[in-house]
Coordinates of C-alpha atoms and ligand atoms in Angstrom, one line a residue:
X1 CA 0.0 0.0 0.0
X2 CA 1.4 3.4 -1.0
X3 CA 1.4 6.4 1.3
X4 CA 2.5 10.0 0.7
X5 CA 4.3 12.0 3.3
X6 CA 4.4 15.8 2.7
X7 CA 6.8 17.3 5.3
X8 CA 9.7 19.7 4.9
X9 CA 11.4 18.9 8.2
X10 CA 13.9 16.3 7.0
X11 CA 14.3 14.4 10.2
X12 CA 10.6 14.1 10.8
X13 CA 10.0 13.0 7.1
X14 CA 12.9 10.4 7.4
X15 CA 11.6 9.0 10.7
X16 CA 8.0 8.7 9.2
X17 CA 9.4 7.1 6.1
X18 CA 11.5 4.5 7.8
X19 CA 8.8 3.7 10.4
X20 CA 6.1 3.3 7.9
X21 CA 8.3 1.3 5.5
X22 CA 9.1 -1.0 8.4
X23 CA 5.3 -1.5 8.8
X24 CA 5.1 -2.7 5.2
X25 CA 3.9 0.5 3.5
X26 CA 5.5 2.0 0.4
X27 CA 6.2 5.6 1.2
X28 CA 6.9 8.6 -1.1
X29 CA 8.1 11.9 0.4
X30 CA 7.6 15.4 -0.8
X31 CA 9.2 18.3 1.0
X32 CA 7.1 21.2 -0.3
X33 CA 3.4 21.8 -1.0
X34 CA 3.6 22.0 -4.8
X35 CA 5.5 18.7 -5.1
X36 CA 3.0 17.2 -2.6
X37 CA 0.1 18.3 -4.6
X38 CA 1.6 17.1 -7.9
X39 CA 2.5 13.6 -6.5
X40 CA -1.0 13.3 -4.9
X41 CA -2.5 14.2 -8.3
X42 CA -0.3 11.8 -10.3
X43 CA -0.5 8.7 -8.1
X44 CA -3.2 6.8 -6.3
X45 CA -2.2 6.9 -2.6
X46 CA -4.1 5.0 0.1
X47 CA -3.5 7.9 2.5
X48 CA -1.6 11.3 2.7
X49 CA 0.2 12.6 5.8
X50 CA 0.3 16.3 5.3
X51 CA 2.2 18.9 7.3
X52 CA 0.6 22.3 7.6
X53 CA 3.7 24.6 7.5
X54 CA 5.3 23.9 4.1
X55 CA 7.2 25.9 1.5
X56 CA 5.5 27.0 -1.7
X57 CA 1.9 25.9 -0.8
X58 CA 0.9 25.3 2.8
X59 CA -0.9 22.1 3.9
X60 CA -4.3 23.7 4.2
X61 CA -4.0 24.9 0.6
X62 CA -2.8 21.5 -0.7
X63 CA -5.7 19.8 1.0
X64 CA -8.3 22.4 -0.3
X65 CA -6.8 22.1 -3.8
X66 CA -6.9 18.3 -3.8
X67 CA -10.6 18.3 -2.7
X68 CA -11.4 21.0 -5.3
X69 CA -9.8 18.7 -7.9
X70 CA -12.1 15.9 -6.7
X71 CA -9.3 14.0 -5.1
X72 CA -10.7 12.3 -1.9
X73 CA -7.6 10.4 -0.7
X74 CA -7.8 10.3 3.1
X75 CA -5.6 13.0 4.7
X76 CA -4.0 13.3 8.1
X77 CA -2.9 16.9 8.8
X78 CA 0.2 17.5 11.0
X79 CA 0.7 20.8 12.8
X80 CA 2.7 22.3 15.5
X81 CA -0.2 24.6 16.4
X82 CA -2.7 23.3 18.9
X83 CA -5.4 26.0 18.8
X84 CA -9.0 24.9 18.2
X85 CA -9.2 27.4 15.4
X86 CA -6.4 25.6 13.5
X87 CA -8.0 22.3 14.0
X88 CA -11.3 23.6 12.7
X89 CA -9.5 25.1 9.7
X90 CA -7.8 21.8 9.0
X91 CA -11.0 19.9 9.0
X92 CA -12.8 22.6 7.0
X93 CA -10.4 22.2 4.2
X94 CA -11.4 18.6 3.9
X95 CA -8.8 16.8 6.0
X96 CA -10.0 13.6 7.6
X97 CA -7.9 13.6 10.7
X98 CA -5.6 15.9 12.6
X99 CA -2.5 15.3 14.7
X100 CA -0.7 17.9 16.8
X101 CA 3.2 17.8 16.8
X102 CA 5.0 16.5 18.6
X103 CA 3.5 13.0 18.4
X104 CA 5.0 9.6 18.8
X105 CA 5.2 7.3 15.8
X106 CA 3.0 4.8 17.6
X107 CA 0.2 7.3 17.9
X108 CA 0.6 8.3 14.2
X109 CA 0.4 4.7 13.2
X110 CA -2.8 4.2 15.2
X111 CA -4.3 7.2 13.4
X112 CA -3.1 5.8 10.0
X113 CA -4.6 2.4 10.7
X114 CA -7.9 3.9 12.0
X115 CA -8.2 6.1 8.9
X116 CA -7.4 3.3 6.5
X117 CA -10.0 1.1 8.2
X118 CA -12.5 3.9 7.8
X119 CA -11.8 4.5 4.2
X120 CA -13.5 1.9 2.0
X121 CA -10.3 1.5 -0.1
X122 CA -8.3 0.5 3.0
X123 CA -7.2 -3.2 3.3
X124 CA -7.6 -5.1 6.6
X125 CA -4.9 -4.5 9.1
X126 CA -4.0 -7.6 11.0
X127 CA -5.5 -7.8 14.5
X128 CA -2.9 -10.3 15.7
X129 CA 0.9 -10.1 15.4
X130 CA 2.4 -13.6 16.1
X131 CA 6.0 -14.7 16.2
X132 CA 6.4 -18.3 17.5
X133 CA 4.9 -18.6 20.9
X134 CA 4.3 -14.8 21.3
X135 CA 1.0 -13.4 20.3
X136 CA -0.1 -9.7 20.4
X137 CA -3.7 -8.6 19.9
X138 CA -3.6 -5.1 18.6
X139 CA -7.3 -4.5 19.3
X140 CA -7.4 -5.5 22.9
X141 CA -3.7 -4.8 23.5
X142 CA -3.3 -8.2 25.1
X143 CA -0.2 -10.3 25.0
X144 CA 0.3 -14.1 25.4
X145 CA 3.4 -16.2 25.5
X146 CA 2.4 -19.8 25.0
X147 CA -0.6 -20.4 27.2
X148 CA 0.3 -17.6 29.6
X149 CA -1.3 -14.2 29.4
X150 CA 1.3 -11.4 30.0
X151 CA 0.3 -8.0 31.5
X152 CA 2.1 -5.2 29.6
X153 CA 2.0 -1.4 30.0
X154 CA 1.3 0.6 26.9
X155 CA 5.0 1.4 26.3
X156 CA 6.0 -2.2 26.9
X157 CA 3.3 -3.4 24.4
X158 CA 4.4 -0.8 21.8
X159 CA 8.1 -1.8 22.1
X160 CA 7.3 -5.5 21.9
X161 CA 5.1 -5.0 18.9
X162 CA 8.0 -3.6 16.9
X163 CA 10.1 -6.6 17.7
X164 CA 7.4 -9.2 17.2
X165 CA 6.3 -7.7 13.9
X166 CA 9.8 -8.3 12.5
X167 CA 11.3 -11.5 14.1
X168 CA 15.0 -11.7 13.5
X169 CA 15.4 -8.1 12.5
X170 CA 17.9 -6.1 14.6
X171 CA 16.7 -2.7 15.8
X172 CA 19.1 -0.1 17.2
X173 CA 18.2 1.7 20.4
X174 CA 17.9 4.9 18.5
X175 CA 15.4 3.4 16.1
X176 CA 13.3 1.9 18.9
X177 CA 13.4 5.2 20.8
X178 CA 12.2 7.1 17.7
X179 CA 9.5 4.5 16.9
X180 CA 8.1 4.0 20.4
X181 CA 8.8 7.3 22.2
X182 CA 8.7 9.6 19.2
X183 CA 11.3 11.5 17.3
X184 CA 11.1 14.5 19.7
X185 CA 11.6 12.5 22.9
X186 CA 14.6 14.2 24.5
X187 CA 15.7 11.6 27.0
X188 CA 18.5 9.2 26.2
X189 CA 18.4 5.7 24.8
X190 CA 18.8 4.4 28.4
X191 CA 15.0 4.2 28.6
X192 CA 15.1 1.6 25.8
X193 CA 17.4 -0.6 27.9
X194 CA 15.2 -0.1 30.9
X195 CA 12.1 -1.2 29.0
X196 CA 13.8 -4.1 27.4
X197 CA 14.7 -5.2 30.9
X198 CA 11.0 -4.9 32.0
X199 CA 9.9 -6.9 28.9
X200 CA 12.5 -9.6 29.6
X201 CA 11.3 -10.1 33.1
X202 CA 7.7 -10.5 31.8
X203 CA 8.3 -12.4 28.6
X204 CA 11.4 -14.4 29.2
X205 CA 10.9 -15.0 32.9
X206 CA 9.7 -18.6 32.6
X207 CA 11.3 -21.9 31.6
X208 CA 10.9 -21.4 27.8
X209 CA 13.9 -20.1 25.9
X210 CA 14.5 -16.4 26.0
X211 CA 13.2 -14.6 22.9
X212 CA 14.5 -11.0 23.3
X213 CA 18.2 -11.0 22.3
X214 CA 20.9 -8.4 22.6
X215 CA 23.0 -8.0 19.5
X216 CA 26.1 -6.4 21.0
X217 CA 27.0 -3.1 19.3
X218 CA 23.8 -3.1 17.3
X219 CA 20.7 -3.4 19.4
X220 CA 17.9 -5.9 20.0
X221 CA 15.9 -8.4 18.1
X222 CA 13.4 -11.1 18.7
X223 CA 14.8 -14.6 18.3
X224 CA 13.2 -16.0 15.1
Ligands
CA1 CA1 6.8 22.0 8.3

C-alpha cells in the first residue's frame, strides 16, 4: 500500500518514512506543497500525511486544492499549532484527521490504521501479530506467551510490537526510541534498555527459551 508524506522537516520525514516502511507501506516523500500536490494528483495513494507549515503551498491549501480537484484520498494533517481554530480550519479544508506535533510514531500509526479502516479502499490491518509462541492482539492490547497471558504497560506493548512484527530483524536503540517514544523525545536511549529489561522479566521470565536477544554493538531483536 502506497502512502505519501508531505513534510519539509527532513528528520521528521525520514523518521516517518523509515517507520512506515518497516510497517510494510511504500512511502513517497515530498518536501514542499507544490510537489506534494503534484504527487498526490499523479498517483493513487491510500493515504496522505500532510504537514501544515510547508514551503510554496501550505498544507491547508494543498488539502483544499486536492478536494477541489475531486481527489478524496484520506488526509491526516500534522501541525505544531494546537489551537481549536487551527483544528477547525484543517477539518474545514477537507482533511479527515488531525495530529498535533510532537506526536509519537505509535500514535501516528494508530491514526493511519484507523483512517485506513474507515476508508473503504483500505485493506484489513491484521489484528494479531504472532511470532512463534508470542501473540499480540492489537485490538485488545493483550499479550500471550504460549498459554500464559502477560500484562504489559502501553509502552512495553508498543516496544514488543515492533520486535514481534519483525522477528530476527535487529533494531538499534535509536530506532526503537524514535518508533516508540517519538522523534522528539529528549531523554537518552537508556530508557530503551530499561524497558527491554521490563519486557525480559515479563516475557522471558519462565522456563521457555529467551526470545529477546541483545546483539552487541547493534541493538535488540526477537529470536526468530
Ligand atoms: Ca513543516
